[in-house]
CSV table of C-alpha atoms in Angstrom, one decimal:
chain,number,residue,atom,x,y,z
A,29,PRO,CA,-66.6,-8.9,21.9
A,30,GLU,CA,-67.2,-5.1,21.9
A,31,ILE,CA,-64.4,-4.6,19.3
A,32,ALA,CA,-65.8,-7.5,17.2
A,33,SER,CA,-69.2,-5.9,17.3
A,34,TYR,CA,-67.9,-2.5,16.4
A,35,LEU,CA,-65.9,-3.9,13.4
A,36,ARG,CA,-69.0,-5.7,12.1
A,37,ASN,CA,-70.6,-2.3,11.7
A,38,ASN,CA,-67.6,-0.2,10.8
A,39,SER,CA,-65.0,-1.0,8.1
A,40,ALA,CA,-61.3,-1.0,9.0
A,41,ILE,CA,-59.2,0.8,6.4
A,42,THR,CA,-55.8,-0.5,7.5
A,43,MET,CA,-54.5,-3.2,9.8
A,44,SER,CA,-51.2,-3.4,11.7
A,45,SER,CA,-49.8,-6.1,14.0
A,46,THR,CA,-47.2,-6.8,16.7
A,47,ASN,CA,-46.1,-10.4,17.4
A,48,ASN,CA,-49.3,-11.1,19.3
A,49,SER,CA,-51.8,-8.1,18.9
A,50,PHE,CA,-53.6,-6.2,16.2
A,51,CYS,CA,-54.4,-2.5,15.5
A,52,ALA,CA,-57.3,-1.6,13.2
A,53,LYS,CA,-57.6,2.0,11.9
A,54,VAL,CA,-61.3,2.8,11.3
A,55,PRO,CA,-62.8,5.9,9.8
A,56,VAL,CA,-65.2,7.8,12.0
A,57,GLY,CA,-66.7,10.8,10.4
A,58,ASN,CA,-63.9,13.1,9.2
A,59,THR,CA,-61.2,11.4,11.2
A,60,ASN,CA,-59.9,7.9,12.2
A,61,THR,CA,-59.9,5.9,15.4
A,62,VAL,CA,-57.7,3.0,16.2
A,63,LEU,CA,-58.9,-0.2,18.0
A,64,VAL,CA,-56.2,-2.5,19.6
A,65,TRP,CA,-56.5,-6.0,21.0
A,66,GLY,CA,-54.2,-8.9,21.9
A,67,LEU,CA,-51.6,-9.8,24.5
A,68,GLY,CA,-49.5,-7.0,25.9
A,69,MET,CA,-52.1,-4.3,25.2
A,70,PRO,CA,-53.0,-2.4,28.5
A,71,ALA,CA,-56.5,-2.0,29.8
A,72,VAL,CA,-56.1,1.8,29.9
A,73,LEU,CA,-55.3,3.2,26.5
A,74,PRO,CA,-54.1,6.6,25.4
A,75,ASP,CA,-56.2,8.8,23.1
A,76,LEU,CA,-56.7,6.7,19.9
A,77,GLN,CA,-58.8,9.2,18.0
A,78,GLY,CA,-57.5,11.3,15.0
A,79,ILE,CA,-54.7,8.9,14.0
A,80,ARG,CA,-52.8,9.5,10.8
A,81,SER,CA,-50.5,6.5,10.7
A,82,ILE,CA,-49.6,3.5,12.8
A,83,TYR,CA,-46.2,1.8,13.3
A,84,THR,CA,-45.4,-1.4,15.2
A,85,ASN,CA,-42.6,-3.4,16.6
A,86,ASN,CA,-42.7,-6.8,18.2
A,87,ALA,CA,-44.8,-5.8,21.2
A,88,SER,CA,-45.9,-2.2,21.0
A,89,ALA,CA,-47.5,0.3,18.5
A,90,ALA,CA,-46.7,3.9,18.0
A,91,PHE,CA,-48.8,6.4,16.0
A,92,ILE,CA,-48.9,9.9,14.7
A,93,TYR,CA,-51.9,12.1,15.2
A,94,GLU,CA,-53.5,13.7,12.1
A,95,ASN,CA,-54.4,17.2,13.3
A,96,PRO,CA,-53.6,17.5,17.1
A,97,VAL,CA,-54.8,20.5,19.0
A,98,PRO,CA,-52.0,23.0,19.4
A,99,GLY,CA,-50.0,22.2,22.6
A,100,SER,CA,-51.2,18.5,22.7
A,101,ASN,CA,-49.1,15.4,21.9
A,102,THR,CA,-48.3,14.8,18.2
A,103,ILE,CA,-47.5,11.1,18.6
A,104,GLY,CA,-48.5,8.4,21.0
A,105,ALA,CA,-47.8,4.7,21.8
A,106,VAL,CA,-49.5,1.7,23.3
A,107,GLY,CA,-47.9,-1.4,24.7
A,108,THR,CA,-45.3,-1.9,27.4
A,109,ALA,CA,-42.9,0.8,28.4
A,110,ALA,CA,-39.9,-1.5,28.0
A,111,THR,CA,-40.7,-2.0,24.3
A,112,GLY,CA,-41.6,1.6,23.4
A,113,GLY,CA,-45.3,1.5,24.5
A,114,VAL,CA,-44.9,4.9,26.3
A,115,VAL,CA,-43.4,8.0,24.7
A,116,PRO,CA,-41.2,9.9,27.1
A,117,LEU,CA,-42.4,13.4,28.0
A,118,GLU,CA,-39.1,14.9,26.8
A,119,ILE,CA,-39.7,13.7,23.3
A,120,GLN,CA,-43.4,14.8,23.3
A,121,ASN,CA,-42.3,18.3,24.3
A,122,LYS,CA,-39.7,18.5,21.5
A,123,LEU,CA,-42.2,17.4,18.9
A,124,LEU,CA,-44.5,20.3,19.8
A,125,PHE,CA,-42.0,22.5,17.9
A,126,ASP,CA,-40.7,20.1,15.3
A,127,LYS,CA,-43.5,17.9,13.9
A,128,PRO,CA,-43.1,14.2,13.3
A,129,VAL,CA,-42.9,12.9,9.8
A,130,ALA,CA,-42.5,9.1,10.3
A,131,ILE,CA,-41.7,6.5,12.9
A,132,TYR,CA,-39.4,3.5,12.5
A,133,SER,CA,-38.9,0.4,14.7
A,134,THR,CA,-36.5,-2.3,15.8
A,135,LEU,CA,-37.7,-5.3,17.8
A,136,ASP,CA,-38.5,-3.2,20.8
A,137,ALA,CA,-37.6,0.4,20.2
A,138,PHE,CA,-38.9,3.3,18.1
A,139,ALA,CA,-37.3,6.2,16.3
A,140,VAL,CA,-39.2,9.3,15.1
A,141,ARG,CA,-38.0,11.5,12.3
A,142,THR,CA,-39.1,15.1,12.3
A,143,GLU,CA,-39.8,17.8,9.7
A,144,SER,CA,-36.4,19.4,10.3
A,145,GLY,CA,-34.7,16.0,9.9
A,146,LYS,CA,-34.0,15.4,13.6
A,147,VAL,CA,-34.2,12.0,15.2
A,148,MET,CA,-35.4,10.9,18.7
A,149,CYS,CA,-35.7,7.4,20.1
A,150,TRP,CA,-37.3,5.5,22.9
A,151,GLY,CA,-37.8,1.9,24.0
A,152,ASN,CA,-35.2,-0.7,24.7
A,153,ALA,CA,-31.9,1.1,25.0
A,154,THR,CA,-29.8,-1.8,23.8
A,155,ASN,CA,-31.7,-2.1,20.5
A,156,GLY,CA,-31.7,1.5,19.5
A,157,GLY,CA,-34.0,3.1,22.0
A,158,THR,CA,-31.3,5.3,23.4
A,159,ILE,CA,-28.9,7.3,21.2
A,160,PRO,CA,-25.3,7.6,22.6
A,161,ALA,CA,-24.2,11.1,23.3
A,162,ASN,CA,-21.5,11.2,20.6
A,163,ILE,CA,-23.9,9.9,18.0
A,164,GLN,CA,-26.6,12.3,19.1
A,165,THR,CA,-24.0,15.2,18.7
A,166,GLN,CA,-23.5,14.1,15.0
A,167,LEU,CA,-27.2,13.6,14.4
A,168,ASN,CA,-27.8,17.2,15.5
A,169,THR,CA,-25.7,18.4,12.6
A,170,MET,CA,-27.5,16.2,10.0
A,171,ARG,CA,-30.8,16.6,8.2
A,172,VAL,CA,-32.0,13.0,8.2
A,173,ALA,CA,-34.1,12.0,5.2
A,174,ARG,CA,-34.5,8.3,6.0
A,175,ILE,CA,-34.0,5.8,8.8
A,176,ILE,CA,-33.3,2.1,8.2
A,177,ALA,CA,-33.8,-0.4,10.9
A,178,SER,CA,-32.5,-3.9,11.6
A,179,SER,CA,-34.0,-6.0,14.5
A,180,THR,CA,-31.6,-4.3,16.9
A,181,ALA,CA,-30.2,-1.1,15.4
A,182,PHE,CA,-31.0,2.0,13.4
A,183,CYS,CA,-29.1,3.8,10.6
A,184,ALA,CA,-29.9,7.4,9.7
A,185,LEU,CA,-29.2,8.6,6.1
A,186,THR,CA,-29.3,12.1,4.6
A,187,ASP,CA,-30.0,13.1,1.0
A,188,ASP,CA,-26.3,13.9,0.7
A,189,GLY,CA,-25.2,10.4,1.6
A,190,GLU,CA,-24.1,11.1,5.2
A,191,LEU,CA,-25.0,8.2,7.5
A,192,ILE,CA,-24.6,7.1,11.1
A,193,GLY,CA,-25.8,4.0,13.1
A,194,TRP,CA,-26.5,3.1,16.7
A,195,GLY,CA,-27.9,0.2,18.6
A,196,LYS,CA,-26.7,-3.4,19.0
A,197,ASP,CA,-24.2,-4.1,16.1
A,198,GLY,CA,-25.4,-0.9,14.4
A,199,VAL,CA,-22.4,1.4,14.9
A,200,ILE,CA,-20.6,1.7,11.6
A,201,PRO,CA,-16.9,0.7,11.9
A,202,SER,CA,-14.5,3.6,11.0
A,203,LEU,CA,-12.9,1.7,8.1
A,204,VAL,CA,-16.3,1.0,6.5
A,205,LEU,CA,-17.4,4.6,7.0
A,206,THR,CA,-14.2,5.9,5.5
A,207,ARG,CA,-14.7,3.7,2.4
A,208,ILE,CA,-18.3,4.9,2.1
A,209,TYR,CA,-17.2,8.6,2.3
A,210,ASP,CA,-14.3,8.1,-0.1
A,211,ASP,CA,-16.9,7.1,-2.7
A,212,ASP,CA,-19.1,10.2,-2.1
A,213,GLY,CA,-21.3,8.8,0.6
A,214,ALA,CA,-24.1,6.3,0.7
A,215,PHE,CA,-26.6,6.1,-2.2
A,216,THR,CA,-28.9,3.8,-0.2
A,217,VAL,CA,-28.8,1.5,2.9
A,218,ILE,CA,-30.8,-1.7,3.5
A,219,ALA,CA,-31.0,-4.0,6.5
A,220,ASN,CA,-31.8,-7.5,7.4
A,221,ALA,CA,-32.4,-8.8,11.0
A,222,GLY,CA,-28.8,-8.2,12.2
A,223,ALA,CA,-26.8,-6.4,9.6
A,224,PHE,CA,-26.7,-3.4,7.2
A,225,CYS,CA,-25.6,-3.0,3.6
A,226,ALA,CA,-24.7,0.4,2.0
A,227,ILE,CA,-24.3,1.1,-1.7
A,228,THR,CA,-22.0,4.0,-2.4
A,229,ASN,CA,-22.9,7.0,-4.5
A,230,ARG,CA,-20.2,7.2,-7.1
A,231,ARG,CA,-19.1,3.7,-8.0
A,232,LYS,CA,-22.0,1.9,-6.4
A,233,LYS,CA,-19.7,-0.2,-4.2
A,234,LEU,CA,-21.3,-2.4,-1.6
A,235,LEU,CA,-20.2,-2.3,2.1
A,236,THR,CA,-21.7,-4.1,5.1
A,237,TRP,CA,-21.5,-4.0,8.9
A,238,GLY,CA,-23.3,-5.6,11.8
A,239,THR,CA,-23.5,-9.1,13.0
A,240,ALA,CA,-21.2,-11.4,11.0
A,241,THR,CA,-23.6,-14.3,10.9
A,242,TYR,CA,-26.1,-12.0,9.2
A,243,GLY,CA,-23.7,-10.9,6.6
A,244,GLY,CA,-22.2,-8.0,8.5
A,245,ASN,CA,-18.7,-8.5,7.2
């Protein structure tokens, strides 16, 4: 009732949703506040003032702060820890020195891309919330310009057409990757619920990977 009353007197400028909850971004003075309600939202919430942008998965919401005080968190999340509703302290500390640009989501995990093109993930490990060590090593050499998400996996893409995937059915088979690089890398990548499709740079060939029943081969 208190949220309903507040929204009757203050206009929301954007709305976001999980499967069973809502987030409303409302301007307050020179900044924005976020109101959340619905199943899975905890009674005790993090600071929801000064929010620049909101991103959701099936059960949790993540957000980027507009102008955080130096030394304070640059992103936050709300929901259940198992679905990305809590940002690990290690990620918060790294983002103090490399600001977040955008957040992406699978069903129950988040990935944040930073100003320097680095990627960090949290949430359900199976569905992209944990980056395997060998893939993290390669990501550390890349300047990621875009992240594409299926329901269970992420794919990172650079402006030069370099790409790498992780999560359930997200790792790019070596033969597919070789064919992409033999045609000067990926021009773009799109995803459906369970598979990815890359279009190559030079001849605009199409290659897929992921779950076969979703078109992954």
